[in-house]
mmCIF file of C-alpha atoms and ligand atoms in Angstrom:
data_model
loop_
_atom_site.group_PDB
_atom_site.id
_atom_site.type_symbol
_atom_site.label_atom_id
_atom_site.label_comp_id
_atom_site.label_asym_id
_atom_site.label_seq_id
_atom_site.Cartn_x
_atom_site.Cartn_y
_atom_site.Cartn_z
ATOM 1 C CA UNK T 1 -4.505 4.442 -5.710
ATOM 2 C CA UNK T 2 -7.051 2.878 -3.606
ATOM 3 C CA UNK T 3 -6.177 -0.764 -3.164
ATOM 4 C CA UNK T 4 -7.197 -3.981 -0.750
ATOM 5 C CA UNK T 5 -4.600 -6.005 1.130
ATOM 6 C CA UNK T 6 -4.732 -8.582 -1.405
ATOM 7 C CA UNK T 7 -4.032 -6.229 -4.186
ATOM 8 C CA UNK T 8 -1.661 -4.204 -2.884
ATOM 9 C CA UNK T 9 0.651 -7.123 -2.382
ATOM 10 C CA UNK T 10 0.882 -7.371 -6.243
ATOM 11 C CA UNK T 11 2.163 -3.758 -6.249
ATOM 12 C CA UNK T 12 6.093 -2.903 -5.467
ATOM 13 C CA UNK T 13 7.535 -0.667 -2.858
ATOM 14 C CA UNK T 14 9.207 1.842 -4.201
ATOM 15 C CA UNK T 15 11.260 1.481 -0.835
ATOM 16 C CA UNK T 16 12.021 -2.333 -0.436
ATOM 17 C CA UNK T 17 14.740 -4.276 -2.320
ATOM 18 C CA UNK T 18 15.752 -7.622 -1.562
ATOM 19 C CA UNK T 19 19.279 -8.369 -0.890
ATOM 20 C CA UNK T 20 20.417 -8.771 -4.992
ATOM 21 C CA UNK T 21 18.758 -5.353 -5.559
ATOM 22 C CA UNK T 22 15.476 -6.527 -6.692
ATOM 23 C CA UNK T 23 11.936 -4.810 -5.992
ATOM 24 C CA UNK T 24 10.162 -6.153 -3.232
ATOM 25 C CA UNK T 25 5.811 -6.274 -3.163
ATOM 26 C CA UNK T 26 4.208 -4.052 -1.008
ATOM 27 C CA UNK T 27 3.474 -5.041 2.836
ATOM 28 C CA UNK T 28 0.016 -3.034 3.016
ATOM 29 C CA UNK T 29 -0.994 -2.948 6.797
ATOM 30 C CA UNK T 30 2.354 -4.169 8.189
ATOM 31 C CA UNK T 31 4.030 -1.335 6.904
ATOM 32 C CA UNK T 32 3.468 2.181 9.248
ATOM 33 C CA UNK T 33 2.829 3.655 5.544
ATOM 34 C CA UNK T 34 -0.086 1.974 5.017
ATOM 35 C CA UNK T 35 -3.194 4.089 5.690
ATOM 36 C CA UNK T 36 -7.203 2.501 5.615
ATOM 37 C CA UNK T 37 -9.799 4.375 3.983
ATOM 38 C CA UNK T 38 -11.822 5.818 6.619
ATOM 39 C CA UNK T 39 -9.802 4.439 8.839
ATOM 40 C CA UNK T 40 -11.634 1.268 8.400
ATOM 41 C CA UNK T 41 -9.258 -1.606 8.603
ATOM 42 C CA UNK T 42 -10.171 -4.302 6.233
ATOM 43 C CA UNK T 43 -11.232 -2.679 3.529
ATOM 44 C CA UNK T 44 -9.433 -0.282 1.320
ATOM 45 C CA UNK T 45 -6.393 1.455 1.291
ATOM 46 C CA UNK T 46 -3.279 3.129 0.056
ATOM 47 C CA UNK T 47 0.398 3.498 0.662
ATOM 48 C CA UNK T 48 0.703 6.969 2.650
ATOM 49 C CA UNK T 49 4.240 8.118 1.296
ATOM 50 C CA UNK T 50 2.345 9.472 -1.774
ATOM 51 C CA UNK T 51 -0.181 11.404 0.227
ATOM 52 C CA UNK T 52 -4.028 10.565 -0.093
ATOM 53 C CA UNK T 53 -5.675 9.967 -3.363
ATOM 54 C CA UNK T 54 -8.055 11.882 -4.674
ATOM 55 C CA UNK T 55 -10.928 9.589 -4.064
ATOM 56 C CA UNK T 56 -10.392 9.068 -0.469
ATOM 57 C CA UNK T 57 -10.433 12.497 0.042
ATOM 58 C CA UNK T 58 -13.630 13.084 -0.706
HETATM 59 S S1 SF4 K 101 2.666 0.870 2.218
HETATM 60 FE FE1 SF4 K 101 4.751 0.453 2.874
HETATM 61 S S2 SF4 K 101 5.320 -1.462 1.902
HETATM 62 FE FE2 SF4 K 101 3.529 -0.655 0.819
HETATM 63 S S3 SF4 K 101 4.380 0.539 -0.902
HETATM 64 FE FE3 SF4 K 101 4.059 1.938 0.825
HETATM 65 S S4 SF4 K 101 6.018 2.020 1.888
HETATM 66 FE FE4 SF4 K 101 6.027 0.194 0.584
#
């Protein structure tokens, strides 16, 4: 899922949890996951532990 900074920090981790157990948003480009489209910080991007989505592959 291709996703801005901004978005992305809507969407959970599926590795975070805050100390009671609870899901944690996701960091985008302060986490080492996080991988730009293009490599073209600032625009869009996508959490790397799923591997690359289909349209960024192209
Ligand atoms: S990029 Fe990092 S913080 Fe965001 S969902 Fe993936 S692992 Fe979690």
């Amino acid at each position: 899922m291709l996703l801005t900074e901004n978005e992305a920090k809507f969407k959970f981790c599926p590795l975070l949890k805050t100390g009671d157990d609870k899901m944690k948003f996701c960091q985008g480009p302060m986490c080492m996951m996080w991988r730009w489209k293009d490599n073209e910080p600032g625009g869009k991007g996508w959490c790397g532990l799923s591997g690359s989505p289909l349209a960024a592959s192209r």
